[in-house]
GROMACS .gro file of C-alpha atoms in nm:
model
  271
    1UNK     CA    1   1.401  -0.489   1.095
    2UNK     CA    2   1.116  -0.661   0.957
    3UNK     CA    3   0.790  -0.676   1.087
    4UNK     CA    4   0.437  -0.877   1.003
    5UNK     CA    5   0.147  -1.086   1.071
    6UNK     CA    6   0.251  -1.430   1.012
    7UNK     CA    7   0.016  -1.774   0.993
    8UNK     CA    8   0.161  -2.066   1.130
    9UNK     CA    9   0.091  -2.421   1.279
   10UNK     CA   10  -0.131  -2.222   1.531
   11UNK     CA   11  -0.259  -1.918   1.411
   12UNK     CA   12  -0.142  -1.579   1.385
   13UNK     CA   13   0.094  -1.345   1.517
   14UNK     CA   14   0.276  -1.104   1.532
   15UNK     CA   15   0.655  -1.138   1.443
   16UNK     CA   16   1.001  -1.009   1.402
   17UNK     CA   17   1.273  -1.150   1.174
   18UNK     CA   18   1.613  -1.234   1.346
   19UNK     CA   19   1.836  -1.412   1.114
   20UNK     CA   20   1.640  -1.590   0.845
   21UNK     CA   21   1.381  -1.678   1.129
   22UNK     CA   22   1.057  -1.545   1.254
   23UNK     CA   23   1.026  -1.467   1.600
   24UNK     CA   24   0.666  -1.445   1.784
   25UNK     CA   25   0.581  -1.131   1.928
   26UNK     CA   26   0.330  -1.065   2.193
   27UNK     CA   27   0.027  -0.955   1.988
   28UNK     CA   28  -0.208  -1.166   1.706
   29UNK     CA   29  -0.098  -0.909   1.446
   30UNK     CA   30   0.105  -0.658   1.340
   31UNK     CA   31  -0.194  -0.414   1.401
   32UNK     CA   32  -0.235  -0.518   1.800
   33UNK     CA   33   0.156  -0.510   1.841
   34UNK     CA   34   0.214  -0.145   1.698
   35UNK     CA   35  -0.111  -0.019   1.896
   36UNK     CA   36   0.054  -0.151   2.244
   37UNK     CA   37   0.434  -0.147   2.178
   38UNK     CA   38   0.667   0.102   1.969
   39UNK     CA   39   0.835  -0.120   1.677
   40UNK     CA   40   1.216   0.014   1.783
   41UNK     CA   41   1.102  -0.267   2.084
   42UNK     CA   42   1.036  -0.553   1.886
   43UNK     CA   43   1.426  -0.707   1.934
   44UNK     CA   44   1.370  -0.698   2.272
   45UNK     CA   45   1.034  -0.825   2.294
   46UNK     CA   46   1.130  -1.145   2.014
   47UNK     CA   47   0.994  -1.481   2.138
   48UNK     CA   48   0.997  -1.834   2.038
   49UNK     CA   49   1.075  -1.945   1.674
   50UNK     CA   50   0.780  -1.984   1.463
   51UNK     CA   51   0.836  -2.295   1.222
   52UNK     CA   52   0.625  -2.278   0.903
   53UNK     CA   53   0.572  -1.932   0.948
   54UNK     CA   54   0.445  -1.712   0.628
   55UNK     CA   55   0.382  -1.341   0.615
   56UNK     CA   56   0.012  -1.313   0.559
   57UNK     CA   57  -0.180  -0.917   0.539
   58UNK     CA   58   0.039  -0.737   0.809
   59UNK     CA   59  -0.185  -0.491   0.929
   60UNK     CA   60  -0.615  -0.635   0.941
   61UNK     CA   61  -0.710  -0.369   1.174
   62UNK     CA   62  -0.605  -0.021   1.103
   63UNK     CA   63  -0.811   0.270   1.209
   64UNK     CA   64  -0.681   0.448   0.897
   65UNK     CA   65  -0.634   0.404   0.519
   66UNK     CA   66  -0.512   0.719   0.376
   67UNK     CA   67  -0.392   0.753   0.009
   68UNK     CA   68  -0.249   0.998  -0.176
   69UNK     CA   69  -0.339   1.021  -0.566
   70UNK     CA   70  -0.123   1.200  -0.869
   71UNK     CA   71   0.204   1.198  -0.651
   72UNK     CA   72   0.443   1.118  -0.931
   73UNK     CA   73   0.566   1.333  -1.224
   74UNK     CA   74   0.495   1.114  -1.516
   75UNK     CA   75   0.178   1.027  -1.358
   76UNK     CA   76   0.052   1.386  -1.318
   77UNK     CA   77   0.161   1.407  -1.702
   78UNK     CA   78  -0.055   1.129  -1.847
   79UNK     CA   79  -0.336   1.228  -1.675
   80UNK     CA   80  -0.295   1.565  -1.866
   81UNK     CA   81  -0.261   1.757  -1.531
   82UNK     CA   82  -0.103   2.002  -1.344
   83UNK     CA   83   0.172   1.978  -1.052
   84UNK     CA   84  -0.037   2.005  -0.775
   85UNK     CA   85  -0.013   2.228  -0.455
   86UNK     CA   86  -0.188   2.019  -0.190
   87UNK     CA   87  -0.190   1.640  -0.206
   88UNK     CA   88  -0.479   1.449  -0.356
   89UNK     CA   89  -0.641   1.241  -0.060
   90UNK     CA   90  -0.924   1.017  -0.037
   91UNK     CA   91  -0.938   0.705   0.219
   92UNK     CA   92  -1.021   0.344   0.225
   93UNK     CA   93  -1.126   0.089   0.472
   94UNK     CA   94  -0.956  -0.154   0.680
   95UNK     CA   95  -1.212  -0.378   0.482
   96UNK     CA   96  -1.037  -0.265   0.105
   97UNK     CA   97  -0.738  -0.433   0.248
   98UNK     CA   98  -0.559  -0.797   0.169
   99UNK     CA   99  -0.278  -1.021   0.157
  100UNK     CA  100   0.019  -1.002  -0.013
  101UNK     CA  101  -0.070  -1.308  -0.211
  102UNK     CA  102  -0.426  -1.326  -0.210
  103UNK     CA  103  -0.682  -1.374  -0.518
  104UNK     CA  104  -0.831  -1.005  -0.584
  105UNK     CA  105  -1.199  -1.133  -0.654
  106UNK     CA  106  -1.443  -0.891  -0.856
  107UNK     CA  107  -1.754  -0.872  -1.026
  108UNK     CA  108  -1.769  -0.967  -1.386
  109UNK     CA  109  -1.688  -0.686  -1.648
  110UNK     CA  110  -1.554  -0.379  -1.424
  111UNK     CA  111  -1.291  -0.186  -1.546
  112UNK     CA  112  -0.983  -0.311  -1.332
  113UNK     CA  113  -0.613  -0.127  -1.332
  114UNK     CA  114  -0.328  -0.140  -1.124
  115UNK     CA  115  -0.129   0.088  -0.908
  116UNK     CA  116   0.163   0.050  -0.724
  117UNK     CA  117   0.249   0.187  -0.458
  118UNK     CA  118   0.505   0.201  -0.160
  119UNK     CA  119   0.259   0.197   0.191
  120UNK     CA  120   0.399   0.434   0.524
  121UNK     CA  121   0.312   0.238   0.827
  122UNK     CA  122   0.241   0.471   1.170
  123UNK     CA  123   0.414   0.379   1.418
  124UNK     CA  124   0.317   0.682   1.686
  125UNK     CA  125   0.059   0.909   1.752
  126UNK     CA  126   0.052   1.253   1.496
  127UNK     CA  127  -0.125   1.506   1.547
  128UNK     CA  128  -0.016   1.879   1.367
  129UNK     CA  129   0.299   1.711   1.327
  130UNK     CA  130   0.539   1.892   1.138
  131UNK     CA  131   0.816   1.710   0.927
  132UNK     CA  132   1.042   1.583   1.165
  133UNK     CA  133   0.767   1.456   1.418
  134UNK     CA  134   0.668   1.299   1.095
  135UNK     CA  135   0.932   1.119   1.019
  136UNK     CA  136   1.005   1.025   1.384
  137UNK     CA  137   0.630   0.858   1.375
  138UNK     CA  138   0.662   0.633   1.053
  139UNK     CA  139   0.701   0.283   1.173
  140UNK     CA  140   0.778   0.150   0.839
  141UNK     CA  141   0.717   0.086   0.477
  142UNK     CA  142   0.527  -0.184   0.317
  143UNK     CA  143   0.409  -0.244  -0.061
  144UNK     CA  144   0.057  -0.237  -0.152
  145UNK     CA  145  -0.133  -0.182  -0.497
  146UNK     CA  146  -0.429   0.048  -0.520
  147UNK     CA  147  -0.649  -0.184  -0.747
  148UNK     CA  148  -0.913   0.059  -0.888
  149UNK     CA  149  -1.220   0.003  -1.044
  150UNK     CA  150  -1.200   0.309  -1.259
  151UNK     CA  151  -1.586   0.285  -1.470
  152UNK     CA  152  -1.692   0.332  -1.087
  153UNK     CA  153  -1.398   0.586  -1.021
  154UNK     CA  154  -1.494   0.805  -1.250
  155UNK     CA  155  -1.883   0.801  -1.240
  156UNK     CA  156  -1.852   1.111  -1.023
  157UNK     CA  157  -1.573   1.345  -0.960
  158UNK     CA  158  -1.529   1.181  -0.621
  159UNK     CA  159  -1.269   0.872  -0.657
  160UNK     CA  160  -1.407   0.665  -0.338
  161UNK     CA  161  -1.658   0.415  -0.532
  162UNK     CA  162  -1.375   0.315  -0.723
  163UNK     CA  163  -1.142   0.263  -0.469
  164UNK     CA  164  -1.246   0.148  -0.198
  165UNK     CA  165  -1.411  -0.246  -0.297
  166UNK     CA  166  -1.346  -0.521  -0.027
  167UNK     CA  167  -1.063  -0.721  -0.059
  168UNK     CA  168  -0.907  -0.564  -0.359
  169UNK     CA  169  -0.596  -0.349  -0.196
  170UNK     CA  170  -0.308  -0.598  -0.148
  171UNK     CA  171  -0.021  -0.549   0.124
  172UNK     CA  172   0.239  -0.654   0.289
  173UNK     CA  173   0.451  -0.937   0.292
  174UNK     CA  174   0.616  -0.731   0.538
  175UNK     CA  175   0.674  -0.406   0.743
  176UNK     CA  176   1.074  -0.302   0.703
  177UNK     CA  177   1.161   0.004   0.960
  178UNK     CA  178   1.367   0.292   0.866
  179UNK     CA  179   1.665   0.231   0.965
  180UNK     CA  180   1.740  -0.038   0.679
  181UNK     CA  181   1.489   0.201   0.409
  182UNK     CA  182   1.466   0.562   0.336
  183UNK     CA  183   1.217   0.664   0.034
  184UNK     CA  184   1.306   0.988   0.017
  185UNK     CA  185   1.670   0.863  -0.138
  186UNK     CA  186   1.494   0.668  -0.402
  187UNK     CA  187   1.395   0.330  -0.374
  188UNK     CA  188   1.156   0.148  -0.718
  189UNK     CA  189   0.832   0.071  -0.715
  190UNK     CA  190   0.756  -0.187  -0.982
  191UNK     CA  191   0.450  -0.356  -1.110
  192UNK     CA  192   0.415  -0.648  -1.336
  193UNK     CA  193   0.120  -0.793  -1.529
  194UNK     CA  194   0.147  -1.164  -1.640
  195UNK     CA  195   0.575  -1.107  -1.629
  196UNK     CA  196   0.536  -0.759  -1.867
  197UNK     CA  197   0.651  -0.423  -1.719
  198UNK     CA  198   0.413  -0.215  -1.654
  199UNK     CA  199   0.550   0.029  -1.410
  200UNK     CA  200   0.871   0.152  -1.253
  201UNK     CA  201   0.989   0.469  -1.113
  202UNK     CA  202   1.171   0.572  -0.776
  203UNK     CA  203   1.029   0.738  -0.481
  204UNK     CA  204   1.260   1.024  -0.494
  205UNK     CA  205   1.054   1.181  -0.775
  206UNK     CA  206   0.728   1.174  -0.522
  207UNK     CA  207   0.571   1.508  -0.496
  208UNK     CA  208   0.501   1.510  -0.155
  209UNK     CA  209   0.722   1.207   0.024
  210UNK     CA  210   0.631   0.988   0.325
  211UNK     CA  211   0.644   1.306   0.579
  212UNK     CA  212   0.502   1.539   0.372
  213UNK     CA  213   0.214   1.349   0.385
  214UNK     CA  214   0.233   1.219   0.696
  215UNK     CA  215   0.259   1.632   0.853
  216UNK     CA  216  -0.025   1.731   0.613
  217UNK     CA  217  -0.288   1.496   0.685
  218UNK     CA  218  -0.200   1.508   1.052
  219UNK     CA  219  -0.308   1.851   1.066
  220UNK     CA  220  -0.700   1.770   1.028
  221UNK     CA  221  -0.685   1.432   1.147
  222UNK     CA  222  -0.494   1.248   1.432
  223UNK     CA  223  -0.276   0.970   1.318
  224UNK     CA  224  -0.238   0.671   1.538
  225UNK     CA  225   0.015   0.326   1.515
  226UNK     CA  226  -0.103   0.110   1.286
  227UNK     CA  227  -0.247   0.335   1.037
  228UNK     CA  228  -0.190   0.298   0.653
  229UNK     CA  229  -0.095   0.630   0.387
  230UNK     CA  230  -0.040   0.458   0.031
  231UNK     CA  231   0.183   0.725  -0.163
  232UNK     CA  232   0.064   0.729  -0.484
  233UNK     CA  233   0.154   0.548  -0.808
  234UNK     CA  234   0.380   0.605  -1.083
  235UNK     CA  235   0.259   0.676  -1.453
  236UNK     CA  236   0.180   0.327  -1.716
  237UNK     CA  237  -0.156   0.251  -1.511
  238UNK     CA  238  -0.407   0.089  -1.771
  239UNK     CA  239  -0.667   0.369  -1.835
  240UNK     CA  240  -0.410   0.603  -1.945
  241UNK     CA  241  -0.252   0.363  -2.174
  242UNK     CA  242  -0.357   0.422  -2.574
  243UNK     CA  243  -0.574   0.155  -2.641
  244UNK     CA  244  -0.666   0.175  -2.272
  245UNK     CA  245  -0.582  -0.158  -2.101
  246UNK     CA  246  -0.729  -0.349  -1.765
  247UNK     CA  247  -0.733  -0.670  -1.611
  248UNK     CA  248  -0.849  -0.961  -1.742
  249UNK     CA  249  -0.971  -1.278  -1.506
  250UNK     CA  250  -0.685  -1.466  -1.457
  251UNK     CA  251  -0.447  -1.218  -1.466
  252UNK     CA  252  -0.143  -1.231  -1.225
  253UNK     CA  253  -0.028  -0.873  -1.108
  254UNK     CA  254   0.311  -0.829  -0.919
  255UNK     CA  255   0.436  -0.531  -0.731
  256UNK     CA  256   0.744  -0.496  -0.636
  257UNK     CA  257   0.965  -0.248  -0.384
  258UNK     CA  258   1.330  -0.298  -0.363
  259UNK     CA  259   1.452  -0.385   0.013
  260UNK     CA  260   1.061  -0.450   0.064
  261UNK     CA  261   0.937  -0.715  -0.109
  262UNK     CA  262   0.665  -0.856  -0.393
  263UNK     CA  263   0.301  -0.882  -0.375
  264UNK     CA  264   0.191  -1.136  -0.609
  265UNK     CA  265  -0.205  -1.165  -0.717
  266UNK     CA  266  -0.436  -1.300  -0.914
  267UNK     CA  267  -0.741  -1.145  -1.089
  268UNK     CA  268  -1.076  -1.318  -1.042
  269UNK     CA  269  -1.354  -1.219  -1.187
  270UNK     CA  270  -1.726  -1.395  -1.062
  271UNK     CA  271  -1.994  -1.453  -1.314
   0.00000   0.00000   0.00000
């Protein structure tokens, strides 16, 4: 299935695809819905046909944004370090988040790079899960792109200043269940600046997968439906490059999942 928060004539909702139409479901987002109603439901609970309707940023009110950095092989590599035995977390804010084709608006002459990266949607409540609760609990899978602002990132050792600026985290256009998905066989994660190549690899070479991560970070903090763990992103992100590279205003960046979907964004920088 596939899942979101669509605008239409109206509003917004929550909705189910059936077909190659959207189907209201009985919540004002994707966020509301998954908080009162498991997602294996949302067949049943399909309602009227929403005309017009377009996925906007499936999930506004999450009580968690989780991400895992230096998660990928090649990634690890360029960075120049070791495999690593733990994953790398920090967290965002439901605030970081936006839609899937929304202008990523930024100061003037920050350091912006891109990072793309397949999103786990919660879709139950974890708490010292182990794997197989885990992967009973996922709800779904999503793209998103961990913009970072890396001359904040790296001012300290701590990553969260340059991670964690409103509006600058893009998801969606949808939520796709795992029944019709499964990461750990492999699916690519592409990203795309102004049409050139800039990433691709397959979620089979992730360190630590969608449960993995899900069963570790539910052991010192409860996971609840709706929350968002971003996996990590592949190696060719701009600081590591050689000149280093980063966004420029104007600048349309495009991430890409097969059997997902494709973010598509534009860089604007304010004067």
């Amino acid at each position: 299935m596939r899942l979101a928060t669509v605008a239409h004539a109206t509003g917004t909702t929550a909705a189910v695809l059936l077909g190659d139409v959207w189907r209201a479901l009985p919540a004002p987002d994707l966020s509301a819905f998954l908080s009162a109603a498991p997602s294996a439901r949302a067949v049943d609970m399909a309602g009227e046909v929403l005309d017009g309707a377009r996925p906007v940023q499936p999930l506004p009110a999450p009580g968690k944004v989780i991400c895992c950095g230096l998660n990928y092989g090649d990634h690890i590599r360029e960075t120049g370090r070791e495999l690593p035995a733990h994953p790398t977390l920090f967290a965002k804010y439901a605030d970081t988040l936006t839609g899937p084709d929304s202008d990523l608006v930024l100061p003037h002459g920050l350091q912006v790079d891109w990072e793309a990266e397949l999103a786990v949607v919660v879709g139950a409540p974890l708490r010292n899960a182990d794997r197989a609760a885990a992967l009973r609990g996922i709800a779904g899978y999503t793209v998103a792109n961990d913009i970072s602002v890396r001359d904040w990132q790296y001012r300290t050792l701590q990553w969260f200043q340059g991670k964690a600026w409103d509006a600058t985290t893009p998801l969606g256009p949808v939520v796709v269940t795992p029944d019709e998905i499964d990461p750990a066989a492999g699916v690519e994660v592409v990203c795309r600046v102004n049409g050139e190549e800039v990433q691709r690899d397959t979620t089979a070479t992730l360190v630590f997968d969608s449960a993995d991560l899900l069963a570790y970070i539910s052991s010192f903090t409860v996971l609840r439906p709706g929350d968002v763990v971003l996996t990590g992103t592949p190696g060719g992100v701009g600081t590591a490059r050689e000149p280093r590279r980063f966004l420029a205003d104007g600048d349309v960046v495009e991430t890409g999942i097969h059997g997902i979907g494709t973010l598509r964004n534009t860089v604007r920088f304010e004067r």
